[in-house]
Coordinates of C-alpha atoms in Angstrom, one line a residue:
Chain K
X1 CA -50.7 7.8 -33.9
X2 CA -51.3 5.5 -31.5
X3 CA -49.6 2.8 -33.5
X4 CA -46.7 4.7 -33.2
X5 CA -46.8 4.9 -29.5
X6 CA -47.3 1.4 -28.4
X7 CA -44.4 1.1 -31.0
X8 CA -42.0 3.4 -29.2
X9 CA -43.1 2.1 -26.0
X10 CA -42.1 -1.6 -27.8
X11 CA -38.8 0.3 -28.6
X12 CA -38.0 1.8 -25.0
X13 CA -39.1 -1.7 -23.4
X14 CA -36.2 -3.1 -25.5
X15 CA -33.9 -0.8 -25.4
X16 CA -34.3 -1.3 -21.3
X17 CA -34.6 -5.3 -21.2
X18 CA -31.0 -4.9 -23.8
X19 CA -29.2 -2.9 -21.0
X20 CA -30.5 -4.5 -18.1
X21 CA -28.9 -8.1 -20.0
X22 CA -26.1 -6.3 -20.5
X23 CA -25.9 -5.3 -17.1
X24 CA -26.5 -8.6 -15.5
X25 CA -24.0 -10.6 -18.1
X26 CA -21.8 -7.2 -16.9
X27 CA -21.4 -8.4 -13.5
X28 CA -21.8 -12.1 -14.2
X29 CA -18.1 -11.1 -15.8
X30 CA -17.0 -9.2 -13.3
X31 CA -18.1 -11.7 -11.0
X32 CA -16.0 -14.4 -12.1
X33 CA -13.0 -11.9 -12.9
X34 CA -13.1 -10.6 -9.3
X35 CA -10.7 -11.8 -7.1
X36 CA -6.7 -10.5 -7.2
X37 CA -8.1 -6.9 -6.4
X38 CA -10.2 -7.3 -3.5
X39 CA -7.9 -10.0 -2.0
X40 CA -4.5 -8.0 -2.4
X41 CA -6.7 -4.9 -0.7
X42 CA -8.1 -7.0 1.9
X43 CA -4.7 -8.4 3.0
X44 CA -3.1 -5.4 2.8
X45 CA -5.2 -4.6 6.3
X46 CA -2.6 -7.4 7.5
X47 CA -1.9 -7.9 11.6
X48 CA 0.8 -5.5 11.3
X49 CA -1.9 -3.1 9.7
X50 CA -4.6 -3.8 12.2
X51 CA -1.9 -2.4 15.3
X52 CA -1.2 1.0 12.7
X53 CA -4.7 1.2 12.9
X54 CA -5.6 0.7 16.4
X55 CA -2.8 2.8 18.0
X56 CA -4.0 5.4 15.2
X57 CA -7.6 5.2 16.7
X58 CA -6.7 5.4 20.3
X59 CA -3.9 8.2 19.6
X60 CA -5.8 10.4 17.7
X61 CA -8.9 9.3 18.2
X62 CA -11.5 10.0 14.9
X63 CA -9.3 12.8 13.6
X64 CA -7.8 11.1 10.9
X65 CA -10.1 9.0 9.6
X66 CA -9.9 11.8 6.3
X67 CA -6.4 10.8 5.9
X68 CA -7.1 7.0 5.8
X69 CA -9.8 8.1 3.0
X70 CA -6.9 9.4 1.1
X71 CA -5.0 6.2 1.1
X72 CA -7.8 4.7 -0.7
X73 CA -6.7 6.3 -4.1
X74 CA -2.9 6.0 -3.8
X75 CA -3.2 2.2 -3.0
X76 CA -5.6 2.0 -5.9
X77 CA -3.7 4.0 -8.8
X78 CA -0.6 1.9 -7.8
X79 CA -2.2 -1.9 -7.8
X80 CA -4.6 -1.1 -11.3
X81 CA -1.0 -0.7 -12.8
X82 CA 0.0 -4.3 -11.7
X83 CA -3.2 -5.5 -13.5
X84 CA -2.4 -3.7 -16.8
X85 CA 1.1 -5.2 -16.6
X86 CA 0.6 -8.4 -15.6
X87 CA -2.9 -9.0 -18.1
X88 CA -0.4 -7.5 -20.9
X89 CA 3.1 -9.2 -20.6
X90 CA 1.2 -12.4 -18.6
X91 CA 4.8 -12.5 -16.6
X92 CA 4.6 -11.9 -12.9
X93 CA 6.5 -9.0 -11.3
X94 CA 9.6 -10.5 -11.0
X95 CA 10.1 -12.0 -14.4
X96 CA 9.1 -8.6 -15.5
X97 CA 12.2 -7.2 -14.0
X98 CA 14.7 -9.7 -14.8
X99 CA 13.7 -9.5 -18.2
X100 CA 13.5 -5.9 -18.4
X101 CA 16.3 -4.3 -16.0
X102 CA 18.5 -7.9 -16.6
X103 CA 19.6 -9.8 -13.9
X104 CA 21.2 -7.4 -11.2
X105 CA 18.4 -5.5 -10.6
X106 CA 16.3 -8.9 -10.8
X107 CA 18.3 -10.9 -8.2
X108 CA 17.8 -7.8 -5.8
X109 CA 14.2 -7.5 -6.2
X110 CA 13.8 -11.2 -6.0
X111 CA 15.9 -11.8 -3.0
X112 CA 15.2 -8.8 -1.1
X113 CA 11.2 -10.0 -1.8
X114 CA 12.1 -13.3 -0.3
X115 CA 13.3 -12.0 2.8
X116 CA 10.9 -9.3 3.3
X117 CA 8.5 -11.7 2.6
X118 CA 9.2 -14.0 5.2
X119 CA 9.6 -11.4 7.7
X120 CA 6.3 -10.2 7.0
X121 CA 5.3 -13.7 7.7
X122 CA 6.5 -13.5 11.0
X123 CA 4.6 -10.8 12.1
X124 CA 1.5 -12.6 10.8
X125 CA 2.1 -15.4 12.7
X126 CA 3.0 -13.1 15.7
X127 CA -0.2 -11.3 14.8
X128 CA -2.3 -14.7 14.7
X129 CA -0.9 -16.1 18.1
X130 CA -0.9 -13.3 20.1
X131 CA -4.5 -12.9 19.0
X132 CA -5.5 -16.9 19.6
X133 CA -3.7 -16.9 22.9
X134 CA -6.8 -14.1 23.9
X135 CA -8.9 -17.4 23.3
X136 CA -6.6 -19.5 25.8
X137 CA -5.2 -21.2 22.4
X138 CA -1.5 -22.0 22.5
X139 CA 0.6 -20.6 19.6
X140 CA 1.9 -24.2 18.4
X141 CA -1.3 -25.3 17.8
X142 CA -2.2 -22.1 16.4
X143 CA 1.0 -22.2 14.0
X144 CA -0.2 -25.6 13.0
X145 CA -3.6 -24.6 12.5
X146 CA -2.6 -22.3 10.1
X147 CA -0.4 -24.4 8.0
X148 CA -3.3 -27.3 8.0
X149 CA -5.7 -24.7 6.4
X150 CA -3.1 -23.2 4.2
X151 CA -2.1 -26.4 2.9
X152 CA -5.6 -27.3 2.5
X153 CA -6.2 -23.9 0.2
X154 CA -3.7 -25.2 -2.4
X155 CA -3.8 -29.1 -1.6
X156 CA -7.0 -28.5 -4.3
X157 CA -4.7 -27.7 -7.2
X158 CA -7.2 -25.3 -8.5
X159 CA -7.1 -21.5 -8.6
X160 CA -10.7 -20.8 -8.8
X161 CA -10.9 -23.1 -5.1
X162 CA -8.1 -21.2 -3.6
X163 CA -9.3 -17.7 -4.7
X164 CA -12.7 -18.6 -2.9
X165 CA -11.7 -19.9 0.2
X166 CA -9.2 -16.5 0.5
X167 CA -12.3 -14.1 -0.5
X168 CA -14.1 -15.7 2.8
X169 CA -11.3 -14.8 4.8
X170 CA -11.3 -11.2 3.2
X171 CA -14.9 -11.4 3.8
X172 CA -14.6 -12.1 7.9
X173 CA -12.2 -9.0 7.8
X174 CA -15.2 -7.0 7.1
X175 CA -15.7 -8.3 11.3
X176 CA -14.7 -4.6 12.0
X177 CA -18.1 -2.7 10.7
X178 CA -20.3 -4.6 12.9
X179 CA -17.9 -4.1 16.0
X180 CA -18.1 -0.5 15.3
X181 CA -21.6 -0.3 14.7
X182 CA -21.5 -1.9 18.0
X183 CA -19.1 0.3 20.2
X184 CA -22.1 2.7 19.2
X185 CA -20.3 5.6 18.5
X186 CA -21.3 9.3 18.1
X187 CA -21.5 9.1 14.7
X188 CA -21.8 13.3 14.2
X189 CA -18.7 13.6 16.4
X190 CA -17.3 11.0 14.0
X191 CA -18.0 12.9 11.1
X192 CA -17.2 16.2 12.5
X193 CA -14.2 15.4 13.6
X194 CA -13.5 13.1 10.9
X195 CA -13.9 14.0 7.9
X196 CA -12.5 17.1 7.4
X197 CA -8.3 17.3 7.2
X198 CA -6.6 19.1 10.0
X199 CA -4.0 17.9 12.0
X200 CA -5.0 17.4 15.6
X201 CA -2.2 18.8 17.7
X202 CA -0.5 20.8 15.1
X203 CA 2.0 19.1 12.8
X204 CA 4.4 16.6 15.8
X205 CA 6.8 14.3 15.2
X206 CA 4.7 12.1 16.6
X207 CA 1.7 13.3 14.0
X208 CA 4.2 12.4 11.4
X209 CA 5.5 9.0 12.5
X210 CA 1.8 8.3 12.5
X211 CA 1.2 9.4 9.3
X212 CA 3.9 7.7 7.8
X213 CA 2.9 4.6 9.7
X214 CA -0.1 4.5 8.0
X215 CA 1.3 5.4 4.4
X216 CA 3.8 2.4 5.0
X217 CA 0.9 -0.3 5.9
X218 CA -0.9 1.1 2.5
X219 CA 1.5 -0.3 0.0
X220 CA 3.7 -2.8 1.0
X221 CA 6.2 -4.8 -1.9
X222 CA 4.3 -7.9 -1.7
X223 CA 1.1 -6.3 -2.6
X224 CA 3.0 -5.5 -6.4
X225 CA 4.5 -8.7 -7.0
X226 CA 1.6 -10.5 -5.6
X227 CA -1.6 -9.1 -7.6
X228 CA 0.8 -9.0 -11.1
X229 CA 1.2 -13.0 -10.4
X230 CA -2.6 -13.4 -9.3
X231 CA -3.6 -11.4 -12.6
X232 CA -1.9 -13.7 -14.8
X233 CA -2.3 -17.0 -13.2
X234 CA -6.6 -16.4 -12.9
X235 CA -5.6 -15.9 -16.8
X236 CA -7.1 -12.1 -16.8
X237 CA -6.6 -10.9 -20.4
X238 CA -6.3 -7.5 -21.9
X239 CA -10.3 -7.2 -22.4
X240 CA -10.7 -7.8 -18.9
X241 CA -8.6 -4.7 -18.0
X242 CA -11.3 -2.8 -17.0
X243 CA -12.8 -5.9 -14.8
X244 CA -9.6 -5.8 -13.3
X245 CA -9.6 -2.2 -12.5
X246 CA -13.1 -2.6 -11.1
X247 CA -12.2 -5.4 -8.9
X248 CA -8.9 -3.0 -7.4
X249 CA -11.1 -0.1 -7.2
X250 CA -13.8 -2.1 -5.0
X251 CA -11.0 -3.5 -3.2
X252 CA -9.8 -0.5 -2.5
X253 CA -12.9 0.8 -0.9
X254 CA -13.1 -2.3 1.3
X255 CA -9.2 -1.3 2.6
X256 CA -10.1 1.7 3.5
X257 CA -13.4 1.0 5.1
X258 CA -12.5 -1.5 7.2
X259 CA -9.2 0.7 8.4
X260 CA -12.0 3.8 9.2
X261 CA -14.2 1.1 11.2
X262 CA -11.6 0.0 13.1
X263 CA -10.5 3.6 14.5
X264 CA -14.2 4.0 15.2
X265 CA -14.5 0.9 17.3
X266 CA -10.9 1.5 19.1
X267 CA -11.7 5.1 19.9
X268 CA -14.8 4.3 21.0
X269 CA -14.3 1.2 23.1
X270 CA -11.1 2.6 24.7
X271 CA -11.8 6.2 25.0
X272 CA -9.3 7.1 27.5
X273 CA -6.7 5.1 26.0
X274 CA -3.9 6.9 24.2
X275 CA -1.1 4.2 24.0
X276 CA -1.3 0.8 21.9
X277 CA 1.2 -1.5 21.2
X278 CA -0.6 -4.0 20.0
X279 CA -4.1 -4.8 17.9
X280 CA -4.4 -7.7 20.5
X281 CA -3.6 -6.1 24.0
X282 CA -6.4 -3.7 22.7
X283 CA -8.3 -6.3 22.2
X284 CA -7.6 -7.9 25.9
X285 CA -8.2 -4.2 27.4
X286 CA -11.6 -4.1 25.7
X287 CA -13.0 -7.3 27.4
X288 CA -11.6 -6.4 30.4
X289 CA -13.2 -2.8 30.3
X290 CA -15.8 -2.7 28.1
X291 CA -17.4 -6.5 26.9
X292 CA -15.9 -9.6 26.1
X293 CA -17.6 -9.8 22.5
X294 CA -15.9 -6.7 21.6
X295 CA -13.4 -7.6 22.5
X296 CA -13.1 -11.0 21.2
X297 CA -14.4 -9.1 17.6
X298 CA -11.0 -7.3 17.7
X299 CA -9.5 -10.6 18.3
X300 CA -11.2 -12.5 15.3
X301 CA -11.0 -9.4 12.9
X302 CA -7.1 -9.7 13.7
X303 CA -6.4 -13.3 13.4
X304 CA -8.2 -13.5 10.5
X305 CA -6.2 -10.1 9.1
X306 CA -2.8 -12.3 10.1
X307 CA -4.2 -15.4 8.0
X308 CA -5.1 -13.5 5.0
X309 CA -1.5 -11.5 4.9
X310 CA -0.4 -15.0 5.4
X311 CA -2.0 -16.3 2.7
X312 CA -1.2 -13.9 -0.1
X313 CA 2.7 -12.9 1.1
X314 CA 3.6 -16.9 0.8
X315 CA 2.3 -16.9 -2.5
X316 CA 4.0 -13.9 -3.6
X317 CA 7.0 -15.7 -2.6
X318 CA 6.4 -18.5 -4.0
X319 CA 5.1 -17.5 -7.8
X320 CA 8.3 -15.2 -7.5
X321 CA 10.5 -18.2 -7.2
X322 CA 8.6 -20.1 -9.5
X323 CA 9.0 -17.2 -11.8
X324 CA 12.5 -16.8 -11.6
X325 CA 13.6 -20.1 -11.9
X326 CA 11.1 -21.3 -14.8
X327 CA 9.7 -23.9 -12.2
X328 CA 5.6 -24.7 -12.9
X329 CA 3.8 -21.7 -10.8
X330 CA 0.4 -21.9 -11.1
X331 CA -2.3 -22.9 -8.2
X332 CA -4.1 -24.7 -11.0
X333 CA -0.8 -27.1 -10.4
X334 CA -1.0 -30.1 -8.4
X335 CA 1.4 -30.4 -5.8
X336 CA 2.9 -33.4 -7.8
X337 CA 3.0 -30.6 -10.8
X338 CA 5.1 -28.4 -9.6
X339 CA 6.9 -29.5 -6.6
X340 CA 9.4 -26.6 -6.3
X341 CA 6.5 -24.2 -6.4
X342 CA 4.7 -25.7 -3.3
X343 CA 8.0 -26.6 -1.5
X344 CA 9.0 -22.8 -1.3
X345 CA 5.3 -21.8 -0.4
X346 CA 5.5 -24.6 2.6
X347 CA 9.3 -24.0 3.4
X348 CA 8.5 -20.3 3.8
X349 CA 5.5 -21.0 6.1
X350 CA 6.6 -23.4 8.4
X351 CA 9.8 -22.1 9.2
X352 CA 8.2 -18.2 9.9
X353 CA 5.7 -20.3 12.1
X354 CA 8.7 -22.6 14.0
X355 CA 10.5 -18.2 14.4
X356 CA 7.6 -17.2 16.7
X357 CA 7.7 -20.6 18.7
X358 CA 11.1 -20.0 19.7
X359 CA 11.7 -18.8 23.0
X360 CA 13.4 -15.8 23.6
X361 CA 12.8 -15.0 19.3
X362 CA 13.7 -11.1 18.7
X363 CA 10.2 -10.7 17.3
X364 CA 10.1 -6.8 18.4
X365 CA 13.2 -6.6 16.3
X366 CA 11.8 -8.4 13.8
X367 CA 8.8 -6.4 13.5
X368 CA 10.8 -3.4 13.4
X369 CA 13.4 -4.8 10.9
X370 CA 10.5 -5.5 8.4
X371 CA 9.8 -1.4 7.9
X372 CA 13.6 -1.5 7.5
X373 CA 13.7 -3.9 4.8
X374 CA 10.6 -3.2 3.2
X375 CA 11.9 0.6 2.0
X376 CA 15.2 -0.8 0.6
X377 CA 12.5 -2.7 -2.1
X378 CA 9.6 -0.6 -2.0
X379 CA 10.9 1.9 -4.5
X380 CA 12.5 0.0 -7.0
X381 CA 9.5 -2.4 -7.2
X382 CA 7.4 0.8 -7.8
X383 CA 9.6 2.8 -9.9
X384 CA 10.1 0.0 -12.4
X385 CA 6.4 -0.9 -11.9
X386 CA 6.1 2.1 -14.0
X387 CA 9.0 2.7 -16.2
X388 CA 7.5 -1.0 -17.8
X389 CA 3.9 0.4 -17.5
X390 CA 5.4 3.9 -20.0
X391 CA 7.2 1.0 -22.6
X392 CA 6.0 1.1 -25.5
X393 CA 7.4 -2.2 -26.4
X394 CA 5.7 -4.2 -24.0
X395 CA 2.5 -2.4 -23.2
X396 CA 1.5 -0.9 -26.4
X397 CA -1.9 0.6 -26.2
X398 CA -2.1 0.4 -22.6
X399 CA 0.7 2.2 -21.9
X400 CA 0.4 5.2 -19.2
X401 CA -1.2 8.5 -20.3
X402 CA -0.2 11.9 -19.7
X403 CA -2.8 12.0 -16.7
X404 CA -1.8 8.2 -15.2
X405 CA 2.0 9.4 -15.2
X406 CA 1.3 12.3 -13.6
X407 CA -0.8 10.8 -10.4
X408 CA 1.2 7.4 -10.7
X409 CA 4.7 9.1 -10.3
X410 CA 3.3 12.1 -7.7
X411 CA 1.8 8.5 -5.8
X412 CA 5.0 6.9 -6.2
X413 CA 6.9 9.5 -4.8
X414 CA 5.0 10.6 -1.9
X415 CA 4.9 6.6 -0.9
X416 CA 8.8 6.3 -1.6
X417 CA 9.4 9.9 0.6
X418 CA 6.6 8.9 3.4
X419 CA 7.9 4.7 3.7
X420 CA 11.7 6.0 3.5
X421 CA 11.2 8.2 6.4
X422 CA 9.4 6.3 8.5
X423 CA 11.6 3.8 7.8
X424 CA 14.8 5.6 9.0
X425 CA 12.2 6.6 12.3
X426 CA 12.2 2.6 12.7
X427 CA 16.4 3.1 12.9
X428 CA 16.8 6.1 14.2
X429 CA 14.0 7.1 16.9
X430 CA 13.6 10.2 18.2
X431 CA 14.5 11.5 15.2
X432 CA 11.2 13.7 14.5
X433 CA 10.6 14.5 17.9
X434 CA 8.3 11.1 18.5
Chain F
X1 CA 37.0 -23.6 5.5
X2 CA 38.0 -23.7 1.5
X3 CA 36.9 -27.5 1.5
X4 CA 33.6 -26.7 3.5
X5 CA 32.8 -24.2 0.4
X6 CA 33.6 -26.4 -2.1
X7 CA 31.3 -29.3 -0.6
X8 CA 28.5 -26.6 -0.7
X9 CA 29.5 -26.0 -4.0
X10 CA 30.2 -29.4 -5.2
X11 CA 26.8 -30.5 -3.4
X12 CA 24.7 -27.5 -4.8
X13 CA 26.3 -28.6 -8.3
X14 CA 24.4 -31.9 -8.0
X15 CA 21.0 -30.6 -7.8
X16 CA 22.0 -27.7 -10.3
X17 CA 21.7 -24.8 -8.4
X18 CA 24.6 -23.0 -9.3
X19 CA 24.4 -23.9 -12.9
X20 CA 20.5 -22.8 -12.5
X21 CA 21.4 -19.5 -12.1
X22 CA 24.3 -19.1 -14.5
X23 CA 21.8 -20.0 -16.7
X24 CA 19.4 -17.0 -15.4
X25 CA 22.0 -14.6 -15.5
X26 CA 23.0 -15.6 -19.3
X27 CA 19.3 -15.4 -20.4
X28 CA 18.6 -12.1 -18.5
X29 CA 22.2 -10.9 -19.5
X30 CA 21.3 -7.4 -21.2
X31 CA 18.3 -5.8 -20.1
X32 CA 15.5 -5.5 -22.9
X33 CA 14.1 -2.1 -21.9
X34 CA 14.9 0.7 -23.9
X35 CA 17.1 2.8 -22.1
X36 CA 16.0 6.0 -22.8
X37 CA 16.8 9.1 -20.4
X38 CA 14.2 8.5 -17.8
X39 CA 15.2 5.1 -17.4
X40 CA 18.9 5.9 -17.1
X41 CA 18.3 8.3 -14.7
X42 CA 15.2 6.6 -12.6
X43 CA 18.0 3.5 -12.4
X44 CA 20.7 5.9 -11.1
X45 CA 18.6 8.0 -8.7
X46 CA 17.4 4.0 -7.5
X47 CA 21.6 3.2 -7.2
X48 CA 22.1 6.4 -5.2
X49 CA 19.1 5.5 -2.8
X50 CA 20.1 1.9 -2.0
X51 CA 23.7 3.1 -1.7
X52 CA 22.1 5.7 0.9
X53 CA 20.1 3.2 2.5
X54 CA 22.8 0.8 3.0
X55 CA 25.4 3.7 4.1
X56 CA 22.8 4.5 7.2
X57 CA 22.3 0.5 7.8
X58 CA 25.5 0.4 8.5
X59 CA 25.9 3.3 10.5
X60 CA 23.5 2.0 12.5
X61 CA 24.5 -1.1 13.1
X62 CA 27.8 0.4 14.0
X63 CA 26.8 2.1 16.4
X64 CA 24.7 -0.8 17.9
X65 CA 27.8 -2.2 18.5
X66 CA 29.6 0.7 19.2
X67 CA 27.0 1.0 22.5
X68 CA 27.2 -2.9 22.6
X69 CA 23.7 -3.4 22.4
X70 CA 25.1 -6.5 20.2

């Protein structure tokens, strides 16, 4: 009887040491497969994002911190479809399209990425600059800081290197929990007003125009094009899917995190501030009023958000092109390797960075076109994102179920309704009442 | 103006641009999905949007101009 104890106990012991392995060699997996998700999340808090945020925070104070929650699973069920697709077909967004929609609807997705793209780029530098000059640093140097670490990320010629050095970045943009925690806010006024959905004010214009504000920051074309291209050149295979998921799922919660933090620290730091028109004149009004580390938090939390957009939108572009044309597109590349690939990645950075040097540069008009631009792409790169993701051809077993078409197309639609209209508010202001 | 095109061209010819892409559009000629309904009609509804889109672009840059704001 006893016997038979100690050997059950023998058993259990096993059983747990077998899971606990499995566990560990679990994340040890996940570990090395991480990266595209969490990065592609992370930058999607770009500079532009940081300003939705901050004017959000100071608007409307905590009370929509619920609807920020939301966004979590909309930007998630759309990006986990990029990893199927791209660990599948191992063809980036873009050659996906050519290939499947032929070469009209390929040249337009790939051309109008390439400008939105480096219009985006602008406002990262804009966003970097603009948060440097807080420090007393000039934008040149700034601009050319930029491009010296940025060249330095791929100089390497290794993917594993350049995902590493951009998961520090993503890391710093975490910057915004401590501030928070900081500000010391009233954490049961946070959550009471928080938390639960209502919309403060009744449904405005201006309540709208915020909401789709922050609905267009969520998914943005890049984000598509660039995780489908990171998936396959990390070399994620269909057994990693679910790695991949993971990794967008935890990204996912970072995004929305640091957004909620962020609202937190601006509401709390400026609480009788209801008008921002920028993350880094926030930033200046907060050393002047409340402290200068706070302050200079903000500052580092959006520099560091303009980098990391930075980052990942050049290389978007740049596998695009690389894609299109057949050119070698891989970070694991020398620069020697594939020249063309690196040329575009370079040519698309320096020039964005010479835009905000010029004097005089329309860079409100360029911030403003960018909305503009980015709905004329937006749909088609989600609505063929999942016609390809319901072939059977091409994605066989992983093809969308009943259940994924349903949330994927009710996503896709509310994003292409919310990002439409707020980019005709962008043309046309005034037109719901803001 | 004719000749200023045709040094482009004759330029972009030497480092194969032009023939780059005729060569794109040849290999991505006919598209490979199957066009079945929801396609057909998800690539039509996408046509009527962009057409949409481009229709108030350019209304609004009309009237930019119209107010001479450019």
């Amino acid at each position: 009887m006893f016997g038979v104890k100690n050997g059950e106990r023998l058993n259990l012991l096993a059983s747990m040491y077998y899971r606990y392995r499995k566990l560990i060699r679990a994340i040890q997996i996940y570990l090395i497969l991480a990266g595209p998700g969490i990065l592609v999340m992370v930058a999607d808090n770009d500079a532009g994002g940081i300003t939705t945020y901050v004017a959000t925070g100071a608007r409307y104070h905590y009370d929509l911190i619920w609807f920020l929650i939301l966004l979590g699973p909309i930007a998630y069920f759309v990006q986990e479809m990029t990893v199927r697709l791209g660990a599948v077909t191992k063809h980036g967004h873009a050659e996906a399209i050519f290939s499947a929609f032929g070469w009209f609807w390929g040249w337009f997705s790939f051309l109008d990425l390439a400008l939105v793209n480096w219009l985006t780029l602008i406002t990262e530098f804009i966003g970097m600059t603009t948060a440097a000059a807080i420090f007393g640093i000039p934008p040149a140097l700034t601009v050319a800081i930029v491009i010296l670490i940025m060249a330095f990320m791929v100089i390497q010629g290794r993917y594993w290197t350049w995902e590493k050095i951009a998961l520090f970045f993503a890391a710093i943009n975490l910057i915004y929990i401590p501030l928070a925690i900081y500000s010391q806010p009233r954490w049961d006024v946070v959550l009471k007003t928080g938390i639960i959905p209502h919309f403060p004010g009744g449904f405005t214009g201006t309540l709208f125009f915020f909401l789709m504000a922050n609905i267009g920051t969520t998914i943005a074309p890049w984000m598509v094009f660039f995780q489908q291209s990171a998936v396959v050149d990390k070399g994620i295979k269909e057994k990693d899917i679910s790695f991949g998921k993971l990794d967008t799922f935890i990204g996912s919660m970072f995004t929305v995190i640091v957004a909620v933090f962020i609202i937190i620290a601006t509401h709390t730091l400026l609480p009788d501030v209801t008008d921002v028109q920028s993350a880094a004149q926030a930033a200046q009004q907060i050393m002047e009023q409340h402290s200068r580390l706070a302050g200079a938090l903000l500052a580092i939390g959006l520099f560091d958000a303009g980098l990391l957009g930075a980052i990942c939108i050049s290389l978007s572009s740049s596998w695009a092109f690389g894609e299109v044309f057949g050119w070698a597109h891989s970070l694991n590349n020398k620069i020697r390797e594939a020249p063309w690939f690196y040329g575009a990645y370079f040519f698309a950075l320096i020039t964005a960075g010479i835009v905000v040097l010029i004097p005089g540069a329309p860079l409100v008009l360029i911030t403003l076109f960018v909305q503009v631009v980015a709905v004329t792409l937006l749909p088609a790169a989600l609505v063929f994102l999942i016609l390809l993701l319901n072939n059977d051809e091409i994605m066989g077993k992983y093809k969308n179920t009943l259940l994924q078409n349903i949330i994927s197309w009710g996503t896709v639609i509310l994003i292409i309704i919310l990002s439409t209209l707020y980019g005709i508010s962008v043309l046309f202001p005034g037109l719901f009442g803001v | 103006m004719k000749s200023v095109i045709g040094q482009i061209k004759k330029m972009a010819g030497k480092i194969g641009f032009f023939r780059q892409v005729k060569e794109i559009n040849a290999k991505y000629a006919k598209p490979k999905i199957k066009m079945t309904p929801m396609v057909k009609y998800a690539l039509l509804l996408l046509r009527i949007y962009l057409i949409v889109l481009v229709l108030l672009l350019g209304y609004k840059f009309f009237t930019m101009i119209k107010g001479g704001v450019i």
